[in-house]
Coordinates of C-alpha atoms in Angstrom, one line a residue:
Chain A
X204 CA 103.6 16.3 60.9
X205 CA 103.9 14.3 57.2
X206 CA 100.4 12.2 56.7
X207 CA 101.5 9.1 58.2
X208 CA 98.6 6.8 57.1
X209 CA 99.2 4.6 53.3
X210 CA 96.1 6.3 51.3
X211 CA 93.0 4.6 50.1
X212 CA 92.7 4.5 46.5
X213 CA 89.8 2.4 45.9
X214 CA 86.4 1.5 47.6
X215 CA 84.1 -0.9 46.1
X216 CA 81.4 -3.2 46.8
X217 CA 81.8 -7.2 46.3
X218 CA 79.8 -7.7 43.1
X219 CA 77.4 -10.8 42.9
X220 CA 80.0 -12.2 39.7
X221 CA 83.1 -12.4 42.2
X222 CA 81.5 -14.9 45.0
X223 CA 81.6 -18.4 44.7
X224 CA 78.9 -21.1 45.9
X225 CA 79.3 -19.5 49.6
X226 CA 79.0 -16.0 48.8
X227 CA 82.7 -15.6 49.7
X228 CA 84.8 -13.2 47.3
X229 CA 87.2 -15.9 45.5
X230 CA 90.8 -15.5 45.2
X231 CA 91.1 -14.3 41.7
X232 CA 88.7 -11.7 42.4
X233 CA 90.6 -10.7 45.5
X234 CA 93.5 -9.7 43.5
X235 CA 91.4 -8.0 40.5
X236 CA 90.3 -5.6 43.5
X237 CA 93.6 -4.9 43.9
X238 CA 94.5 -4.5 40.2
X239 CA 91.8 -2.0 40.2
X240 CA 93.5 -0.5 43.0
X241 CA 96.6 0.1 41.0
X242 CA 94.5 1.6 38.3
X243 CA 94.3 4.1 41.0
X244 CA 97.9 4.4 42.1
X245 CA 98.6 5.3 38.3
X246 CA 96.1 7.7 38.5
X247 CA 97.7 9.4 41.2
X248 CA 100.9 8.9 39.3
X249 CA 100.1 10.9 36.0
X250 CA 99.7 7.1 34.1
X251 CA 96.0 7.0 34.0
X252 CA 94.1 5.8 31.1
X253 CA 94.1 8.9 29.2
X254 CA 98.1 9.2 29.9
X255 CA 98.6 5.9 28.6
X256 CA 97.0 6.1 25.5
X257 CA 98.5 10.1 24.4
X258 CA 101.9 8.7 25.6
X259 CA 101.9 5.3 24.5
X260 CA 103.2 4.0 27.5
X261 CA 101.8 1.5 29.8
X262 CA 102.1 -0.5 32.9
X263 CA 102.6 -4.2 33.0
X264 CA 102.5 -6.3 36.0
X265 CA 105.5 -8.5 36.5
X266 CA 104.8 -10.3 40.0
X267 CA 102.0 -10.8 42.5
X268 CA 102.2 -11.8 46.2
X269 CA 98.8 -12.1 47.9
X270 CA 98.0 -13.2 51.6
X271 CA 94.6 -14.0 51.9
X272 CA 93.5 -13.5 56.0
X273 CA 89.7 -13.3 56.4
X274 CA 86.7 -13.8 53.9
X275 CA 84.7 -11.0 52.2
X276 CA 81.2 -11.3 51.1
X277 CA 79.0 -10.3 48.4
X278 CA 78.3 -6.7 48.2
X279 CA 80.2 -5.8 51.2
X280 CA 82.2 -2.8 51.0
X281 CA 86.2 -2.6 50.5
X282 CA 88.4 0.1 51.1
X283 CA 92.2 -0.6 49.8
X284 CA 95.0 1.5 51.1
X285 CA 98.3 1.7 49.2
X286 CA 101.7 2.2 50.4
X287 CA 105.0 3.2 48.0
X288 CA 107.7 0.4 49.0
X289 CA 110.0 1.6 46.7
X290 CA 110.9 2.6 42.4
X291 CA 113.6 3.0 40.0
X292 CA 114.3 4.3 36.7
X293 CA 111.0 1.6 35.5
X294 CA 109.8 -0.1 38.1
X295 CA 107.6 0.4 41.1
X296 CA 107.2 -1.9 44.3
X297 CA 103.5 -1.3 45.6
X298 CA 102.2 -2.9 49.0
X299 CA 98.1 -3.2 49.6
X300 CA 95.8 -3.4 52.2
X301 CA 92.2 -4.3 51.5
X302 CA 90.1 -3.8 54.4
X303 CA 86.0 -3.8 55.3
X304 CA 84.0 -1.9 58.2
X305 CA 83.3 -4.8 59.2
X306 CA 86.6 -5.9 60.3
X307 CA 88.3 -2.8 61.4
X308 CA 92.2 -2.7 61.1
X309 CA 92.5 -6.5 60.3
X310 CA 93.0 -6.7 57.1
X311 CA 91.1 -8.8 54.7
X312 CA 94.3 -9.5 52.6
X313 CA 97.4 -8.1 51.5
X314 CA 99.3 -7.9 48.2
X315 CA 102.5 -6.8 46.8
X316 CA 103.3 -6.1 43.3
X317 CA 106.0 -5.0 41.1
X318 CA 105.4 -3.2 38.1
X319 CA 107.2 -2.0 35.1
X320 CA 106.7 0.8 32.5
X321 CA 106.2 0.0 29.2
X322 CA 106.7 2.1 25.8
X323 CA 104.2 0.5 23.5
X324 CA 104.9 3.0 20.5
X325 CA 107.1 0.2 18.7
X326 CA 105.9 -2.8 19.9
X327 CA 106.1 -3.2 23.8
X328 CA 109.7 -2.5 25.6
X329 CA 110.3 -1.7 28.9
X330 CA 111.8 2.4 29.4
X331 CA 112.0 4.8 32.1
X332 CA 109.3 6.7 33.3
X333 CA 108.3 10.0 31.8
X334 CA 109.8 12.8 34.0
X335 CA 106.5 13.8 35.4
X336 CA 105.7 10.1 36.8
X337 CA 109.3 9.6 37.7
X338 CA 108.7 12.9 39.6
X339 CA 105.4 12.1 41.2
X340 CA 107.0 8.7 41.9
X341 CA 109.5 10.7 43.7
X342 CA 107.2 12.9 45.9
X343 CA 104.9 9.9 46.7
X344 CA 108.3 8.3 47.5
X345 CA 109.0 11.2 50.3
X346 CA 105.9 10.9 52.1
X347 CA 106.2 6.9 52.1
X348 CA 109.7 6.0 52.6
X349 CA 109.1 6.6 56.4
X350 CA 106.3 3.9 56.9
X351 CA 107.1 1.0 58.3
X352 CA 107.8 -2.1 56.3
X353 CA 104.5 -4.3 56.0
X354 CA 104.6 -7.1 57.9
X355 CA 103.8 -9.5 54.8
X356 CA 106.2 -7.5 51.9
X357 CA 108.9 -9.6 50.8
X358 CA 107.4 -13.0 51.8
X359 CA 108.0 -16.2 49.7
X360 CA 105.6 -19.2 50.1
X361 CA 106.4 -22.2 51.7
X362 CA 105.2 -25.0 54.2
X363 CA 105.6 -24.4 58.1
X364 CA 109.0 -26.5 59.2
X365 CA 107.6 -28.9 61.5
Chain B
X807 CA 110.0 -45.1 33.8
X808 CA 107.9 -43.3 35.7
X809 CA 105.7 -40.2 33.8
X810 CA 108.3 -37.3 34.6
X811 CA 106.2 -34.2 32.9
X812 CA 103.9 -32.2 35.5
X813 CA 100.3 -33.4 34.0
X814 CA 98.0 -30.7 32.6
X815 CA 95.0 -29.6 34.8
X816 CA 93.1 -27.5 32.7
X817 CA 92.7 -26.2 28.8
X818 CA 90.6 -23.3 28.1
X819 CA 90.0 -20.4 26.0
X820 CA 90.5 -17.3 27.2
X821 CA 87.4 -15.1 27.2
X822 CA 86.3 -11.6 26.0
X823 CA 85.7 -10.1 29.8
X824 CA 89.2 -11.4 30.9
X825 CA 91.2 -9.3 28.6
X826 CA 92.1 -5.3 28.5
X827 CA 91.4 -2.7 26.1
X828 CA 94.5 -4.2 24.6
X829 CA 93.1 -7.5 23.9
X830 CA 95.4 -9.1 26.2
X831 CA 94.3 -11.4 28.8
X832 CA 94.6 -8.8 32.4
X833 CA 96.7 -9.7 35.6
X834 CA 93.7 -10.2 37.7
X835 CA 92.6 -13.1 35.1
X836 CA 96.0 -15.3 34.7
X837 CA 94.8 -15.5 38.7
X838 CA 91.4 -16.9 37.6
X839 CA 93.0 -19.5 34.9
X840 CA 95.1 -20.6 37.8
X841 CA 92.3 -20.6 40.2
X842 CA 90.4 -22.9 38.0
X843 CA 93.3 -25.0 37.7
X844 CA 93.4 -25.5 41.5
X845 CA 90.1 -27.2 40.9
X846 CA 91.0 -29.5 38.4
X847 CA 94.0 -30.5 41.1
X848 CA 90.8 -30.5 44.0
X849 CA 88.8 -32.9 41.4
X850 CA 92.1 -35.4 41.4
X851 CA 92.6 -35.3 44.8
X852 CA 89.1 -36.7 45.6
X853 CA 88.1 -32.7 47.0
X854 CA 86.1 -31.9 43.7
X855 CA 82.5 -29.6 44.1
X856 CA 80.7 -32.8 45.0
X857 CA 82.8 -34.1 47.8
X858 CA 83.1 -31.2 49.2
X859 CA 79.4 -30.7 49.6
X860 CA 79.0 -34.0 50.9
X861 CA 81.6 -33.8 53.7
X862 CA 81.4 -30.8 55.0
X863 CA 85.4 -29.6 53.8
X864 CA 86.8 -27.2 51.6
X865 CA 90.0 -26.1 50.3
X866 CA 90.9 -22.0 51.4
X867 CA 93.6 -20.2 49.5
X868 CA 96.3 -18.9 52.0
X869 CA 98.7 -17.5 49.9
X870 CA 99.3 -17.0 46.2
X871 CA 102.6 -15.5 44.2
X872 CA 102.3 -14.6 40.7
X873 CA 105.1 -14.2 37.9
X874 CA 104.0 -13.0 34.0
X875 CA 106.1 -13.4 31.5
X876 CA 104.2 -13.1 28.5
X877 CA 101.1 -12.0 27.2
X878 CA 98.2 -13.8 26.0
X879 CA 95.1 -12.5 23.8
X880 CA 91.6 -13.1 23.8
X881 CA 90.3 -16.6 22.5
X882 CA 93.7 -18.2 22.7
X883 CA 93.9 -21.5 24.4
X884 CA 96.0 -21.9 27.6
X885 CA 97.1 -24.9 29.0
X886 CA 97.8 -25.1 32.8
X887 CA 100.0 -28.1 34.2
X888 CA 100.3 -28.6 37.9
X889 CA 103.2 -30.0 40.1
X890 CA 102.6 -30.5 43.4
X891 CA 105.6 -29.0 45.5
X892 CA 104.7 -30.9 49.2
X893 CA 101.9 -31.2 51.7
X894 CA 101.2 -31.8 55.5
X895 CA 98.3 -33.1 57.9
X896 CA 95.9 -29.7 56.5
X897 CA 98.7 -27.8 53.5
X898 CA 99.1 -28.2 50.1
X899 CA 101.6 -26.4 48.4
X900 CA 101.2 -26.0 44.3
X901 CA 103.3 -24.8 41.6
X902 CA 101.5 -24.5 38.2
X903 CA 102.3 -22.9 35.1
X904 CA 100.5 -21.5 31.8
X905 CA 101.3 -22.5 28.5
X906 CA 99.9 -21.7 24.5
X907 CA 100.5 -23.6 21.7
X908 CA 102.1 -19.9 20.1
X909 CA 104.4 -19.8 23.1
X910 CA 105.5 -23.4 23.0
X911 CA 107.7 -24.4 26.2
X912 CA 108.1 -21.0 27.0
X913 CA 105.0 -20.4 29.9
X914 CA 103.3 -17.1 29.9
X915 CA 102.6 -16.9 33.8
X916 CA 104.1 -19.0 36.5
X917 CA 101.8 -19.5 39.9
X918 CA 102.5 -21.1 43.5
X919 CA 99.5 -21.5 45.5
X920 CA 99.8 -22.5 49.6
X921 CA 96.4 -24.0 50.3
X922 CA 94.4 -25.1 53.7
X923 CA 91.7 -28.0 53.9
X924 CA 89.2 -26.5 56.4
X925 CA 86.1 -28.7 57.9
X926 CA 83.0 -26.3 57.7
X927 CA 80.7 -28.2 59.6
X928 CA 80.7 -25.7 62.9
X929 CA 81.6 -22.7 61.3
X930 CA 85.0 -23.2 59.1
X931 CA 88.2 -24.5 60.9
X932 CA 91.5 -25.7 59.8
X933 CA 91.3 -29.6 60.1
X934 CA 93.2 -32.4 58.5
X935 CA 92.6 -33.6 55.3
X936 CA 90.0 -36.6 55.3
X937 CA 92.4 -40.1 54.6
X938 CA 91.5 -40.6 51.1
X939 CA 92.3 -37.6 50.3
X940 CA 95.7 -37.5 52.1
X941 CA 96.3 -40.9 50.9
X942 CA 95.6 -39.2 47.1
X943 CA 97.8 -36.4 47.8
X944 CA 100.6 -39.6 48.9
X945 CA 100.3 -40.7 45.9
X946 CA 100.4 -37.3 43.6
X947 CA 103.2 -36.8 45.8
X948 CA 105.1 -39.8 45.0
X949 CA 105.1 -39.0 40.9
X950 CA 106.2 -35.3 41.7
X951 CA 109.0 -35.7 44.4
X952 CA 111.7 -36.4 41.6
X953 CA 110.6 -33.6 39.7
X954 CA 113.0 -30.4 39.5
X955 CA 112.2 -27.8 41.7
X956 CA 110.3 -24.9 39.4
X957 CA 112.4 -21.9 38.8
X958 CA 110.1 -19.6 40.2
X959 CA 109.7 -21.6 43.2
X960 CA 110.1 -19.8 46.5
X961 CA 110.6 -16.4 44.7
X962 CA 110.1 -12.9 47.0
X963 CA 109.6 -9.6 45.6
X964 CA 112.1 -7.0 45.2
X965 CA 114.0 -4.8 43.2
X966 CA 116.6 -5.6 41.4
X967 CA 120.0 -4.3 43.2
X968 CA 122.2 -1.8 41.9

């Protein structure tokens, strides 16, 4: 049986500078979590910091969805899980969980990004992945492309209809 | 004539620990401008740090979608401006974008924000919004109905097809 489970890649405790006047984790801090969690997708990946920088290739962000479900609190611990929702020649679709003990499988929140690879040796231009990312793309591509769909990728934001 | 440009919510610099090795201002942290931003909206809505205190309500961030354009280095100034996209008895829906003088009417980032009013005096529970501030939110309303709807309105994630 193929590991069926999206992988954590990050756990980290709620520091004291990411809590507003409640002690609840606030939004923009929700999402640098997750940032930090795709520092550790491109780990994975073969584009971690010391990649980058002997390659001269990067990762830029191009777009952000975040559903924020239940609050978080200082110096509790997060575990984020991340699931492959798809890539092409330069681009990768990623889909988050973040999660606590504390809550068991409800989620805290969820986020989807899209990202794009960068070659920063003459100025910055978007290119296709090195082979050996495009490759690892491709084998972390084979154990995810049989996950379900999350329930919040692909949503766009608007007001109940009444 | 009635004022036709989405008004500007917040100015601010952006500072050292926002940015990336790069010097450019990270994804996590066009979040936090934007966060801020919200505030400034909260202050003119009559749901600023005081009056939230005092009546027992806040503001919760449901759901937030994020598009970068361009970048933006440390110390420059951004400038956020808000239009309010619709609301109900408890929603506010947001659309806000980031501007530099360097970048001129081009925006770095564009943001949407879906956002709850929430009475916290038993606990926290989605209530509606107190009168005067649904009355304000009328009225912001009123100015911003004619605007166009932002490009980036309504926008889902995805790939682009082959």
């Amino acid at each position: 049986m193929p590991d069926l489970a999206p992988p954590t890649v990050l756990r980290i405790a709620v520091a004291s500078e990411w809590v507003d006047y409640n002690n609840h984790l606030r939004d923009s801090f929700y999402l640098h979590i997750f940032s930090l969690s795709v520092d550790g997708v491109m780990d994975m990946i073969g584009m971690g910091d010391a990649e980058r920088r002997a390659t001269k290739t990067t990762i830029y962000t191009l777009e952000v969805h975040l559903n924020y479900m239940r609050e978080v609190k200082e110096g509790e611990e997060v575990e984020v899980r991340a699931q492959l929702l798809g890539f092409d020649q330069k681009r990768f679709h990623l889909f988050l969980w973040m999660h606590t003990k504390r809550l068991g499988e409800a989620p805290a929140a969820t986020s989807e990004f899209m990202l794009l690879n960068v070659d920063t040796s003459e100025g910055a231009k978007p290119a296709p992945f090195r082979a050996d990312v495009a490759h690892a793309l491709g084998q972390l591509w084979e154990k995810h492309r049989h996950l379900a769909k999350p329930q919040n990728a692909g949503r766009s934001i608007a007001l109940p209809k009444k």
